[in-house]
Structure formats: C-alpha cells, structure tokens
Amino acid sequence: MDAIATYALRLGDDSLILGQRLGEWCGHAPALEVDLSLANVALDQVGQATHFLALAGEIEGKGRDGDKLAFHRDVMDFTNCLLVEQPNGDFAQTIARQFLFSHYQELLFAALMASKDARFAAIAAKAVKEVTYHATLASDWVVRLGDGTEESRARMVEGLEWMWRFADELFAMDDVDAAAFAAGVGVDKAALREPWDQRIDAVLADATLERPAARRPVLGGRSGRHSEHLGHLLSDMQFLQRAYPGATW
Amino acid sequence: MDAIATYALRLGDDSLILGQRLGEWCGHAPALEVDLSLANVALDQVGQATHFLALAGEIEGKGRDGDKLAFHRDVMDFTNCLLVEQPNGDFAQTIARQFLFSHYQELLFAALMASKDARFAAIAAKAVKEVTYHATLASDWVVRLGDGTEESRARMVEGLEWMWRFADELFAMDDVDAAAFAAGVGVDKAALREPWDQRIDAVLADATLERPAARRPVLGGRSGRHSEHLGHLLSDMQFLQRAYPGATW
C-alpha cells in the first residue's frame, strides 16, 4: 500500500478496533443508560471505520473492500494505535481510554476537514460531530468518577494509569504520516499535542485528579507490533468470515 | 403490579430481551454493514425498553426504576414473549425472529399511539418510526436470503421453522391485555393478527418461500414460563449489577 492508502487504513483501523472493544460492553454495562451510550459510541466508530477502510481499499486499487480489510487481515497487518486495543477492564478503564482517544480524534478530524483530498475531508466532517460528543461524554464520566466516591476515584486513577503510556503514540509522526501531511492529505499530529494536553489537564482539574506521571511511551501499533490483546479481539471478530468466507446467512 | 404497570413491563421486557439478543451480534456479524444495522436495531430496542420499564416502575410506585427492573428481577418475573428470547442461531435465524417480531411491533405501536394514556402514546409514536425501519430491514433480508443461494434459502427456511411456533403468543390476549385494552390504554392484539398475516405472506411470496406449516403454539412467556435460553441471557446481562449493586465504575 502507498502512504495515502496506509493513512486511510490507519484511521479505519483505529475506529474499527475501538468500535469492537466498545461493542464488548453490549449488554454488560452497569446501567441501561451506560449500555446505550457506549453502544452509540461503538456504532459511530464502526461507521467511521467502514468509510476509512473502503477509502483505503479504493486508493489501493486491488479490489479489497472494507469487509475484506476488516475480516481478512492478520494481526501484524493491523495499523491501529495500541491505545484502542487495550482491554476494557472495568468501566473506569474503558472511560480512561475513551477520554484520551476521543479528544485526540476530535482535534484530528477537525484538522482533517481541511484535507486537500475531498474524500478524507468529507469523512472527517461527518465524524468530527460524533467524536465531539464522545469526548464530552468521556470527560463527564472522568469528572463524575474522579470526583465521586473513594472507590470510583481509585478506579479512575487506575484506569488512567493503565492507558497513559499509550498516549504518545497518538501524536507520533512516521514516514507515512509525514508523506500524507506533505501531500496536503494528512494532519500534522505532533501539532495536536499541545491543545490535547490543555484539554486533558482541564478535565483532570475538574475531576480533582492528577495527570499520571510521565512513562516510557509504548509504540509500535502503526507498524503492526501489537499486544496480545489484539489477537484475541481479531480471532473473535474475524471468526465468522474466516470460517465461512463471503457468507451472509 | 397492577394491569397497566404489567402492560408497560411486558412492552419493556420484549424490547429489552430482543435488544440484548441482538447485542450478542456486536462484532460478530458476517459483514460490517450487517454489524452496523443489527447494532442499530439493538440500540433502538434497548432505548424503547428504558422508556417502557421506567414507565412500569413509575406506575407501580414502589421506587423501582428501569435499571432495577432490568437488572434485579429473576427469570420467572420476566414477562417477554418467548419469541424474543430465542437464540440468535445463524444470521438467517436472527432475521427470521426479527421479521416476525418487527411487523408485530410496527402494528402494535401504530395502534398504541392512540392510547388514552399519553405516556404510552408518546413512547409508541417515537418507537413506531424505529420499528418500521426494522421491519423493512428484516423483510429485505428474508427476500435476499430466501430468494438467494441454495444454502441461504435452506437456512432462511430453517430459521422461519424455528421461530414460527412462537408467533401466536404475540397476539394472545390474557387478563392483563384485556384490562389494559378495556381501560383504553392498551391494544387489541388479536385484531393485529390479520394485517400481520398479510404482511408476512406478502414478503414470503417475494422471497419465494412457503409459510411454515401451522404448529402447536408455544405460550407462557407473559406469565414467566420461559425457555432455558432466557436464564443464560439474564445471568450474562445481570452479572455486573448483581455482583456490584448500584456500581458505575
């Protein structure tokens, strides 16, 4: 795949894997309202994934459609960031992941709307409204849990501790990102870091929480070096298509 | 619970259990498009459930809210019809269940919009738009699978065979239904049978499928006599709330 196709693939993979993770909450959330809101976020993410993956397949031009890319790639060919594949854990851990990622996604899609490639710009323009809501939802929960009971606060702190080391990867620029940016198609993700930090810090202050201590960042998702968690997710997600290729019954 | 509260509970239970069942497809559907559409239907159903269950709790007046009714009742206290608790099986079986139920729900909610109780009428007015779409979606799939390959047709026939014996219960009127209808709150479900039959037959004709042979109907869901399938569904759905009552972390 060339850089622009890979760029679309990465955007699609981030949304697809996060959507799958959130879908695991379906019917297991602690309250009906939570079940509904997580399912709504999951749906938005899978919807974004279908658009970006279809675009990746179109740019690649080898006849792979979104389903082919979602269901017939091996774990090492997935290009999602490590943050989105992290396990749900408890609700606070899920919210921590969503909080860090949705603010990134909101800044990213807002910038991507200015892409010279109208296809990227159009998907971003639709998706930015969705992820703005996700960021608000997750921020509200961070405050509610962080500034809540002793138990909920402890769990929120633990959730943020878990997810924090995967934040740096969101803003890392490699050759693909640089090429997409140079072509006027992609976003300078490094420039998103400062506004992201400001947003995160403001919410954490509201939640009376400390920003987790800096950690050695964990990278590698973009080049296919994933945690074991992704393998389990994919074997679950891809089972039906792998067992019965192309079947829809 | 009095008849009107029970009537709301039944409507809520039908939607809740169907929503949970459909949620089991999350991330396991045969294609991204299917995953999205089943998840959308699941969301609509759980949304309807939250409204009807909250109303049931309100009419009961004993301080039980929708979450309490969803997560803290035993299997024998669930009043859903047996159709919605049937296992997903393959995609064709899921579609068969959805097809029979959504056409019923569409006719039911269209009639319920005329309820003298404005609360029932309001929920029905919102929900009827949702279930009209579900009925169309399911009908399209019945035709696509029924009039498709030999394999998809055989599976669609099997799916309809499985679900057919649970259709009569949808239209059965017991004391609760009669009381709700007499009070001008509920619907005469028996009167929905004929238009339902016409709709089902028209779609089956399009799908080049025969109507399954009449069976001895299986009843009992409304009075808590459920299949073993519901117990498994509830233990899964209620685990978190039972283990950690009231927790949202």
Short mmCIF file of C-alpha atoms in Angstrom, two decimals:
data_model
loop_
_atom_site.label_atom_id
_atom_site.label_comp_id
_atom_site.label_asym_id
_atom_site.label_seq_id
_atom_site.Cartn_x
_atom_site.Cartn_y
_atom_site.Cartn_z
CA MET A 1 0.00 0.00 0.00
CA ASP A 2 1.19 3.52 -0.68
CA ALA A 3 1.35 6.16 2.05
CA ILE A 4 -2.07 7.67 1.39
CA ALA A 5 -3.83 4.30 1.35
CA THR A 6 -1.98 3.34 4.53
CA TYR A 7 -3.01 6.64 6.06
CA ALA A 8 -6.67 5.82 5.41
CA LEU A 9 -6.12 2.30 6.70
CA ARG A 10 -4.72 3.59 9.99
CA LEU A 11 -7.68 5.87 10.53
CA GLY A 12 -10.02 2.99 9.74
CA ASP A 13 -8.19 0.55 12.00
CA ASP A 14 -8.24 2.91 14.97
CA SER A 15 -12.01 3.31 14.65
CA LEU A 16 -12.65 -0.36 13.91
CA ILE A 17 -10.71 -1.72 16.87
CA LEU A 18 -12.12 0.83 19.28
CA GLY A 19 -15.63 0.11 18.00
CA GLN A 20 -15.10 -3.61 18.55
CA ARG A 21 -13.77 -3.07 22.04
CA LEU A 22 -16.74 -0.91 22.97
CA GLY A 23 -19.08 -3.44 21.44
CA GLU A 24 -17.89 -5.93 24.04
CA TRP A 25 -19.82 -3.89 26.59
CA CYS A 26 -23.08 -4.60 24.73
CA GLY A 27 -25.47 -5.95 27.31
CA HIS A 28 -22.89 -5.92 30.10
CA ALA A 29 -22.84 -2.27 31.10
CA PRO A 30 -23.61 -1.30 34.70
CA ALA A 31 -26.81 0.57 33.74
CA LEU A 32 -29.13 0.83 30.74
CA GLU A 33 -28.10 4.45 30.12
CA VAL A 34 -24.42 3.45 30.04
CA ASP A 35 -25.15 0.49 27.80
CA LEU A 36 -26.90 2.79 25.35
CA SER A 37 -24.21 5.45 25.33
CA LEU A 38 -21.30 3.02 24.91
CA ALA A 39 -23.18 1.24 22.14
CA ASN A 40 -23.77 4.55 20.41
CA VAL A 41 -20.08 5.38 20.54
CA ALA A 42 -19.25 1.90 19.25
CA LEU A 43 -21.64 2.35 16.34
CA ASP A 44 -20.13 5.71 15.41
CA GLN A 45 -16.65 4.21 15.45
CA VAL A 46 -17.57 1.22 13.32
CA GLY A 47 -19.34 3.59 10.93
CA GLN A 48 -16.19 5.71 10.60
CA ALA A 49 -14.19 2.52 10.08
CA THR A 50 -16.37 1.43 7.16
CA HIS A 51 -15.73 4.75 5.41
CA PHE A 52 -11.98 4.89 6.00
CA LEU A 53 -11.44 1.21 5.18
CA ALA A 54 -13.47 1.48 1.99
CA LEU A 55 -11.36 4.50 1.06
CA ALA A 56 -8.13 2.62 1.82
CA GLY A 57 -9.25 -0.20 -0.44
CA GLU A 58 -10.24 2.24 -3.16
CA ILE A 59 -6.88 4.03 -3.09
CA GLU A 60 -5.02 0.73 -3.00
CA GLY A 61 -6.92 -0.35 -6.11
CA LYS A 62 -6.51 -4.07 -5.68
CA GLY A 63 -10.16 -4.90 -5.22
CA ARG A 64 -10.15 -5.18 -1.43
CA ASP A 65 -13.27 -3.64 0.08
CA GLY A 66 -13.86 -2.62 3.69
CA ASP A 67 -15.04 -6.08 4.74
CA LYS A 68 -12.02 -7.71 3.15
CA LEU A 69 -9.73 -5.33 5.03
CA ALA A 70 -11.57 -5.79 8.30
CA PHE A 71 -12.01 -9.54 8.26
CA HIS A 72 -9.15 -10.93 6.20
CA ARG A 73 -6.01 -9.33 7.53
CA ASP A 74 -3.66 -10.87 10.07
CA VAL A 75 -2.87 -9.17 13.33
CA MET A 76 0.53 -7.90 12.12
CA ASP A 77 -1.17 -6.09 9.24
CA PHE A 78 -3.38 -4.05 11.54
CA THR A 79 -2.18 -0.47 11.92
CA ASN A 80 -4.26 0.80 14.83
CA CYS A 81 -2.57 2.58 17.71
CA LEU A 82 -2.05 0.47 20.81
CA LEU A 83 -4.39 2.59 22.92
CA VAL A 84 -7.58 1.43 21.20
CA GLU A 85 -6.77 -2.27 21.51
CA GLN A 86 -6.31 -2.09 25.29
CA PRO A 87 -8.79 -4.24 27.19
CA ASN A 88 -11.98 -2.72 28.54
CA GLY A 89 -11.17 -3.56 32.15
CA ASP A 90 -13.79 -2.02 34.38
CA PHE A 91 -15.96 0.89 33.30
CA ALA A 92 -13.41 3.45 34.59
CA GLN A 93 -10.66 1.91 32.49
CA THR A 94 -12.90 1.99 29.42
CA ILE A 95 -13.66 5.64 30.10
CA ALA A 96 -9.97 6.46 30.55
CA ARG A 97 -9.22 5.00 27.10
CA GLN A 98 -12.16 6.84 25.56
CA PHE A 99 -11.22 10.11 27.21
CA LEU A 100 -7.64 10.12 25.90
CA PHE A 101 -8.64 8.91 22.45
CA SER A 102 -11.76 10.99 21.79
CA HIS A 103 -10.03 14.29 22.49
CA TYR A 104 -7.27 13.23 20.09
CA GLN A 105 -9.83 12.16 17.49
CA GLU A 106 -11.75 15.40 17.79
CA LEU A 107 -8.61 17.50 17.18
CA LEU A 108 -7.51 15.18 14.40
CA PHE A 109 -10.79 15.19 12.48
CA ALA A 110 -11.18 18.96 12.90
CA ALA A 111 -7.81 19.34 11.17
CA LEU A 112 -8.52 16.62 8.61
CA MET A 113 -11.57 18.54 7.39
CA ALA A 114 -9.05 20.80 5.64
CA SER A 115 -7.54 17.88 3.73
CA LYS A 116 -6.91 18.53 0.02
CA ASP A 117 -8.40 15.10 -0.61
CA ALA A 118 -12.14 15.70 -0.55
CA ARG A 119 -12.82 12.09 0.45
CA PHE A 120 -10.86 12.39 3.69
CA ALA A 121 -12.34 15.83 4.35
CA ALA A 122 -15.90 14.54 3.91
CA ILE A 123 -15.50 11.60 6.28
CA ALA A 124 -13.81 13.86 8.84
CA ALA A 125 -16.58 16.47 8.61
CA LYS A 126 -19.20 13.89 9.49
CA ALA A 127 -17.08 12.12 12.10
CA VAL A 128 -15.98 15.24 13.96
CA LYS A 129 -19.52 15.82 15.21
CA GLU A 130 -19.67 12.28 16.52
CA VAL A 131 -16.34 12.34 18.31
CA THR A 132 -17.01 15.76 19.82
CA TYR A 133 -19.91 14.11 21.59
CA HIS A 134 -17.71 11.15 22.60
CA ALA A 135 -15.12 13.49 24.10
CA THR A 136 -17.79 15.30 26.11
CA LEU A 137 -19.33 12.04 27.28
CA ALA A 138 -15.98 10.60 28.38
CA SER A 139 -14.92 13.86 30.06
CA ASP A 140 -18.17 13.98 32.02
CA TRP A 141 -17.55 10.46 33.27
CA VAL A 142 -13.94 11.22 34.20
CA VAL A 143 -15.22 14.05 36.39
CA ARG A 144 -18.10 12.01 37.79
CA LEU A 145 -15.89 9.07 38.71
CA GLY A 146 -12.78 11.07 39.67
CA ASP A 147 -14.69 13.46 41.87
CA GLY A 148 -17.05 10.72 43.11
CA THR A 149 -16.70 8.06 45.78
CA GLU A 150 -13.36 6.80 47.10
CA GLU A 151 -13.89 3.60 45.13
CA SER A 152 -14.80 5.29 41.84
CA ARG A 153 -11.89 7.71 42.19
CA ALA A 154 -9.39 4.91 42.84
CA ARG A 155 -10.65 3.06 39.77
CA MET A 156 -10.49 6.17 37.59
CA VAL A 157 -6.89 6.77 38.71
CA GLU A 158 -6.01 3.14 37.91
CA GLY A 159 -7.69 3.37 34.51
CA LEU A 160 -5.73 6.48 33.58
CA GLU A 161 -2.50 4.88 34.83
CA TRP A 162 -3.11 1.93 32.53
CA MET A 163 -3.85 3.98 29.44
CA TRP A 164 -1.40 6.84 29.86
CA ARG A 165 1.68 5.14 28.37
CA PHE A 166 -0.18 4.68 25.07
CA ALA A 167 -0.93 8.39 24.59
CA ASP A 168 2.36 9.40 22.98
CA GLU A 169 1.82 7.08 20.05
CA LEU A 170 -1.23 9.10 19.03
CA PHE A 171 0.95 12.08 18.14
CA ALA A 172 3.97 10.26 16.68
CA MET A 173 4.77 11.17 13.05
CA ASP A 174 6.46 8.46 10.99
CA ASP A 175 7.18 8.33 7.24
CA VAL A 176 3.60 7.57 6.31
CA ASP A 177 2.26 10.44 8.40
CA ALA A 178 4.91 12.80 7.04
CA ALA A 179 4.14 11.83 3.44
CA ALA A 180 0.40 12.24 3.95
CA PHE A 181 0.95 15.62 5.59
CA ALA A 182 3.38 16.76 2.88
CA ALA A 183 0.82 15.82 0.24
CA GLY A 184 -1.75 18.03 1.96
CA VAL A 185 -3.91 14.99 2.69
CA GLY A 186 -2.99 14.21 6.29
CA VAL A 187 -2.61 16.10 9.54
CA ASP A 188 0.48 17.19 11.47
CA LYS A 189 -0.34 15.13 14.54
CA ALA A 190 2.59 16.49 16.54
CA ALA A 191 0.88 19.89 16.46
CA LEU A 192 -2.19 18.40 18.14
CA ARG A 193 -0.27 17.50 21.29
CA GLU A 194 -0.36 20.90 22.95
CA PRO A 195 -4.10 21.54 22.56
CA TRP A 196 -4.70 17.93 23.62
CA ASP A 197 -2.65 18.38 26.77
CA GLN A 198 -4.61 21.52 27.62
CA ARG A 199 -7.94 19.74 27.19
CA ILE A 200 -6.87 16.72 29.22
CA ASP A 201 -5.45 18.85 32.01
CA ALA A 202 -8.59 20.98 32.23
CA VAL A 203 -10.82 17.93 32.64
CA LEU A 204 -8.47 16.30 35.14
CA ALA A 205 -8.51 19.50 37.19
CA ASP A 206 -12.32 19.41 37.20
CA ALA A 207 -12.13 15.80 38.31
CA THR A 208 -9.65 16.72 41.09
CA LEU A 209 -7.24 14.21 39.55
CA GLU A 210 -3.51 14.44 38.94
CA ARG A 211 -2.10 13.90 35.48
CA PRO A 212 -0.37 10.48 35.61
CA ALA A 213 3.41 10.58 35.86
CA ALA A 214 5.26 10.50 32.53
CA ARG A 215 6.14 6.97 31.45
CA ARG A 216 8.32 5.45 28.82
CA PRO A 217 5.89 5.56 25.88
CA VAL A 218 4.87 2.30 24.26
CA LEU A 219 4.84 2.48 20.46
CA GLY A 220 4.62 0.04 17.57
CA GLY A 221 0.94 -0.26 16.70
CA ARG A 222 1.29 1.62 13.41
CA SER A 223 3.86 -0.90 12.18
CA GLY A 224 1.97 -3.96 13.37
CA ARG A 225 3.68 -4.64 16.70
CA HIS A 226 0.57 -5.24 18.77
CA SER A 227 -0.20 -6.51 22.23
CA GLU A 228 -1.62 -9.99 22.68
CA HIS A 229 -4.98 -8.32 23.32
CA LEU A 230 -5.47 -7.50 19.65
CA GLY A 231 -5.02 -11.12 18.59
CA HIS A 232 -7.86 -12.21 20.84
CA LEU A 233 -10.09 -9.40 19.62
CA LEU A 234 -9.44 -10.29 15.98
CA SER A 235 -9.95 -14.01 16.38
CA ASP A 236 -13.32 -13.22 17.88
CA MET A 237 -14.24 -10.59 15.27
CA GLN A 238 -12.96 -12.50 12.26
CA PHE A 239 -14.22 -15.95 13.17
CA LEU A 240 -17.33 -15.98 11.04
CA GLN A 241 -15.76 -14.54 7.89
CA ARG A 242 -12.74 -16.79 8.15
CA ALA A 243 -14.84 -19.88 8.71
CA TYR A 244 -17.38 -19.05 6.00
CA PRO A 245 -15.79 -16.59 3.56
CA GLY A 246 -18.29 -14.23 1.98
CA ALA A 247 -21.27 -15.85 3.69
CA THR A 248 -24.19 -13.73 4.82
CA TRP A 249 -26.64 -16.09 6.38
CA MET B 1 -48.13 -4.83 39.92
CA ASP B 2 -51.49 -3.74 38.54
CA ALA B 3 -52.54 -4.48 34.97
CA ILE B 4 -51.36 -1.20 33.48
CA ALA B 5 -47.94 -1.39 35.12
CA THR B 6 -47.64 -5.00 33.98
CA TYR B 7 -48.65 -3.94 30.49
CA ALA B 8 -45.78 -1.44 30.39
CA LEU B 9 -43.45 -4.06 31.85
CA ARG B 10 -44.31 -6.51 29.08
CA LEU B 11 -43.60 -3.96 26.39
CA GLY B 12 -40.32 -3.11 28.07
CA ASP B 13 -39.30 -6.74 28.54
CA ASP B 14 -39.95 -7.58 24.89
CA SER B 15 -37.71 -4.74 23.76
CA LEU B 16 -35.06 -5.34 26.41
CA ILE B 17 -34.62 -9.04 25.72
CA LEU B 18 -34.62 -8.58 21.95
CA GLY B 19 -32.10 -5.75 22.31
CA GLN B 20 -29.84 -7.96 24.41
CA ARG B 21 -30.09 -10.80 21.94
CA LEU B 22 -29.19 -8.56 19.03
CA GLY B 23 -26.36 -7.08 21.04
CA GLU B 24 -24.76 -10.51 21.09
CA TRP B 25 -24.04 -9.99 17.39
CA CYS B 26 -21.88 -6.96 18.21
CA GLY B 27 -18.57 -7.53 16.50
CA HIS B 28 -19.55 -10.97 15.24
CA ALA B 29 -21.69 -10.15 12.24
CA PRO B 30 -20.76 -11.50 8.81
CA ALA B 31 -20.07 -8.03 7.37
CA LEU B 32 -19.54 -4.51 8.68
CA GLU B 33 -22.80 -3.33 7.17
CA VAL B 34 -24.69 -6.12 8.93
CA ASP B 35 -22.90 -5.43 12.19
CA LEU B 36 -23.95 -1.80 11.99
CA SER B 37 -27.56 -2.48 11.12
CA LEU B 38 -28.09 -5.14 13.81
CA ALA B 39 -26.42 -2.89 16.38
CA ASN B 40 -28.72 -0.05 15.36
CA VAL B 41 -31.78 -2.25 15.83
CA ALA B 42 -30.42 -3.40 19.20
CA LEU B 43 -29.94 0.20 20.30
CA ASP B 44 -33.48 1.15 19.31
CA GLN B 45 -34.87 -1.79 21.25
CA VAL B 46 -32.89 -1.07 24.40
CA GLY B 47 -33.93 2.57 24.10
CA GLN B 48 -37.61 1.56 23.92
CA ALA B 49 -37.04 -0.73 26.89
CA THR B 50 -35.68 2.09 29.05
CA HIS B 51 -38.83 4.12 28.39
CA PHE B 52 -41.33 1.33 28.98
CA LEU B 53 -39.53 -0.03 32.05
CA ALA B 54 -39.23 3.44 33.59
CA LEU B 55 -42.97 3.87 32.98
CA ALA B 56 -43.72 0.48 34.55
CA GLY B 57 -41.75 1.50 37.65
CA GLU B 58 -43.49 4.86 37.77
CA ILE B 59 -46.97 3.32 37.57
CA GLU B 60 -46.05 0.69 40.14
CA GLY B 61 -44.95 3.47 42.50
CA LYS B 62 -42.63 1.40 44.67
CA GLY B 63 -39.43 3.18 43.76
CA ARG B 64 -38.13 0.68 41.22
CA ASP B 65 -36.55 2.42 38.24
CA GLY B 66 -35.75 0.97 34.83
CA ASP B 67 -32.33 -0.34 35.90
CA LYS B 68 -33.81 -2.01 38.96
CA LEU B 69 -36.42 -3.72 36.79
CA ALA B 70 -33.87 -4.76 34.17
CA PHE B 71 -31.09 -5.96 36.45
CA HIS B 72 -32.78 -7.13 39.64
CA ARG B 73 -35.59 -9.41 38.58
CA ASP B 74 -35.45 -13.19 38.43
CA VAL B 75 -36.16 -15.06 35.26
CA MET B 76 -39.70 -16.01 36.32
CA ASP B 77 -40.56 -12.34 36.75
CA PHE B 78 -39.71 -11.51 33.16
CA THR B 79 -42.79 -11.08 31.01
CA ASN B 80 -41.34 -11.01 27.49
CA CYS B 81 -42.81 -13.19 24.79
CA LEU B 82 -40.87 -16.37 24.05
CA LEU B 83 -40.04 -15.27 20.50
CA VAL B 84 -37.59 -12.55 21.54
CA GLU B 85 -35.59 -14.80 23.88
CA GLN B 86 -34.92 -17.39 21.19
CA PRO B 87 -31.22 -17.83 20.44
CA ASN B 88 -29.64 -15.94 17.58
CA GLY B 89 -28.55 -19.09 15.76
CA ASP B 90 -27.12 -18.14 12.40
CA PHE B 91 -27.87 -14.83 10.70
CA ALA B 92 -30.93 -16.26 8.92
CA GLN B 93 -32.44 -17.40 12.21
CA THR B 94 -31.84 -13.96 13.71
CA ILE B 95 -33.53 -12.40 10.70
CA ALA B 96 -36.49 -14.77 10.96
CA ARG B 97 -37.07 -13.71 14.57
CA GLN B 98 -36.71 -10.04 13.65
CA PHE B 99 -39.05 -10.38 10.69
CA LEU B 100 -41.90 -11.92 12.67
CA PHE B 101 -41.43 -9.59 15.63
CA SER B 102 -40.85 -6.25 13.87
CA HIS B 103 -44.01 -6.49 11.80
CA TYR B 104 -45.92 -7.24 15.00
CA GLN B 105 -44.22 -4.34 16.80
CA GLU B 106 -44.96 -1.94 13.97
CA LEU B 107 -48.68 -2.77 14.00
CA LEU B 108 -48.73 -2.71 17.81
CA PHE B 109 -47.06 0.68 18.20
CA ALA B 110 -49.14 2.21 15.42
CA ALA B 111 -52.24 1.21 17.42
CA LEU B 112 -50.70 2.18 20.76
CA MET B 113 -50.23 5.75 19.54
CA ALA B 114 -53.98 6.11 20.10
CA SER B 115 -53.66 5.12 23.77
CA LYS B 116 -55.61 7.29 26.20
CA ASP B 117 -52.53 7.29 28.38
CA ALA B 118 -50.31 9.97 26.85
CA ARG B 119 -47.16 8.32 28.21
CA PHE B 120 -47.76 5.10 26.27
CA ALA B 121 -48.81 7.09 23.19
CA ALA B 122 -45.63 9.18 23.27
CA ILE B 123 -43.26 6.22 23.54
CA ALA B 124 -45.17 4.43 20.77
CA ALA B 125 -45.04 7.48 18.48
CA LYS B 126 -41.26 7.60 18.69
CA ALA B 127 -40.80 3.83 18.55
CA VAL B 128 -43.06 3.21 15.58
CA LYS B 129 -40.64 5.00 13.27
CA GLU B 130 -37.81 2.84 14.51
CA VAL B 131 -39.62 -0.47 14.17
CA THR B 132 -40.95 0.41 10.73
CA TYR B 133 -37.34 0.54 9.64
CA HIS B 134 -36.60 -2.75 11.41
CA ALA B 135 -39.50 -4.44 9.65
CA THR B 136 -38.26 -3.21 6.27
CA LEU B 137 -34.70 -4.27 7.02
CA ALA B 138 -35.74 -7.75 8.13
CA SER B 139 -38.12 -8.17 5.18
CA ASP B 140 -35.37 -7.22 2.73
CA TRP B 141 -33.11 -9.85 4.23
CA VAL B 142 -35.82 -12.50 4.15
CA VAL B 143 -36.17 -11.90 0.43
CA ARG B 144 -32.42 -11.69 -0.16
CA LEU B 145 -31.72 -14.94 1.69
CA GLY B 146 -34.89 -16.78 0.67
CA ASP B 147 -34.51 -15.92 -2.99
CA GLY B 148 -30.72 -16.27 -2.84
CA THR B 149 -28.41 -19.27 -2.98
CA GLU B 150 -29.49 -22.82 -2.17
CA GLU B 151 -27.59 -22.54 1.11
CA SER B 152 -29.05 -19.18 2.14
CA ARG B 153 -32.56 -20.34 1.23
CA ALA B 154 -32.24 -23.54 3.26
CA ARG B 155 -31.06 -21.53 6.25
CA MET B 156 -33.87 -19.00 5.91
CA VAL B 157 -36.41 -21.84 5.80
CA GLU B 158 -34.86 -23.39 8.91
CA GLY B 159 -34.84 -20.05 10.71
CA LEU B 160 -38.53 -19.49 9.99
CA GLU B 161 -39.32 -23.06 11.07
CA TRP B 162 -37.63 -22.43 14.40
CA MET B 163 -39.40 -19.17 15.12
CA TRP B 164 -42.85 -19.87 13.74
CA ARG B 165 -44.30 -21.66 16.79
CA PHE B 166 -43.70 -18.55 18.90
CA ALA B 167 -45.76 -16.24 16.68
CA ASP B 168 -49.18 -17.00 18.18
CA GLU B 169 -48.14 -15.74 21.58
CA LEU B 170 -47.67 -12.26 20.14
CA PHE B 171 -51.42 -11.93 19.55
CA ALA B 172 -52.72 -13.74 22.64
CA MET B 173 -54.94 -11.62 24.91
CA ASP B 174 -54.93 -12.56 28.60
CA ASP B 175 -56.46 -10.72 31.58
CA VAL B 176 -53.75 -8.09 31.69
CA ASP B 177 -54.12 -7.33 27.99
CA ALA B 178 -57.91 -7.28 28.26
CA ALA B 179 -57.80 -4.90 31.22
CA ALA B 180 -55.34 -2.57 29.51
CA PHE B 181 -57.47 -2.59 26.36
CA ALA B 182 -60.70 -2.04 28.29
CA ALA B 183 -59.09 0.95 30.03
CA GLY B 184 -58.28 2.47 26.65
CA VAL B 185 -54.56 2.19 27.40
CA GLY B 186 -53.59 -0.99 25.57
CA VAL B 187 -54.15 -2.52 22.17
CA ASP B 188 -56.43 -5.32 20.99
CA LYS B 189 -53.60 -7.55 19.85
CA ALA B 190 -55.91 -10.19 18.43
CA ALA B 191 -57.01 -7.63 15.83
CA LEU B 192 -53.42 -7.27 14.66
CA ARG B 193 -53.21 -10.87 13.52
CA GLU B 194 -54.88 -10.46 10.16
CA PRO B 195 -52.84 -7.48 8.95
CA TRP B 196 -49.73 -9.21 10.28
CA ASP B 197 -50.55 -12.39 8.33
CA GLN B 198 -50.99 -10.34 5.17
CA ARG B 199 -47.67 -8.60 5.60
CA ILE B 200 -45.80 -11.81 6.37
CA ASP B 201 -47.38 -13.64 3.44
CA ALA B 202 -46.54 -10.83 1.01
CA VAL B 203 -42.87 -10.86 1.96
CA LEU B 204 -42.68 -14.65 1.90
CA ALA B 205 -44.16 -14.60 -1.60
CA ASP B 206 -41.46 -12.14 -2.67
CA ALA B 207 -38.87 -14.43 -1.14
CA THR B 208 -40.38 -17.43 -2.99
CA LEU B 209 -40.83 -19.10 0.40
CA GLU B 210 -43.74 -21.09 1.80
CA ARG B 211 -45.37 -20.07 5.06
CA PRO B 212 -44.24 -22.68 7.63
CA ALA B 213 -46.87 -25.32 8.49
CA ALA B 214 -49.08 -24.48 11.46
CA ARG B 215 -47.67 -25.79 14.73
CA ARG B 216 -48.95 -26.22 18.23
CA PRO B 217 -48.21 -22.73 19.55
CA VAL B 218 -45.83 -22.36 22.48
CA LEU B 219 -47.05 -19.89 25.08
CA GLY B 220 -46.15 -18.91 28.62
CA GLY B 221 -43.67 -16.06 28.35
CA ARG B 222 -46.12 -13.45 29.64
CA SER B 223 -46.59 -15.40 32.86
CA GLY B 224 -42.91 -16.15 33.38
CA ARG B 225 -42.66 -19.66 31.91
CA HIS B 226 -39.51 -19.14 29.88
CA SER B 227 -37.12 -21.33 27.96
CA GLU B 228 -33.69 -22.09 29.41
CA HIS B 229 -32.30 -19.58 26.90
CA LEU B 230 -33.59 -16.62 28.89
CA GLY B 231 -31.81 -17.74 32.06
CA HIS B 232 -28.48 -17.72 30.28
CA LEU B 233 -29.15 -14.33 28.75
CA LEU B 234 -30.10 -12.83 32.11
CA SER B 235 -27.16 -14.26 34.02
CA ASP B 236 -24.92 -12.64 31.45
CA MET B 237 -26.79 -9.33 31.41
CA GLN B 238 -27.31 -9.06 35.15
CA PHE B 239 -23.89 -10.21 36.29
CA LEU B 240 -22.36 -6.81 36.93
CA GLN B 241 -25.32 -5.29 38.74
CA ARG B 242 -25.84 -8.38 40.88
CA ALA B 243 -22.17 -8.60 41.79
CA TYR B 244 -21.79 -4.87 42.49
CA PRO B 245 -25.24 -3.39 43.16
CA GLY B 246 -25.53 0.23 42.08
CA ALA B 247 -21.92 0.46 40.96
CA THR B 248 -20.98 2.56 37.95
CA TRP B 249 -17.26 2.26 37.60
#
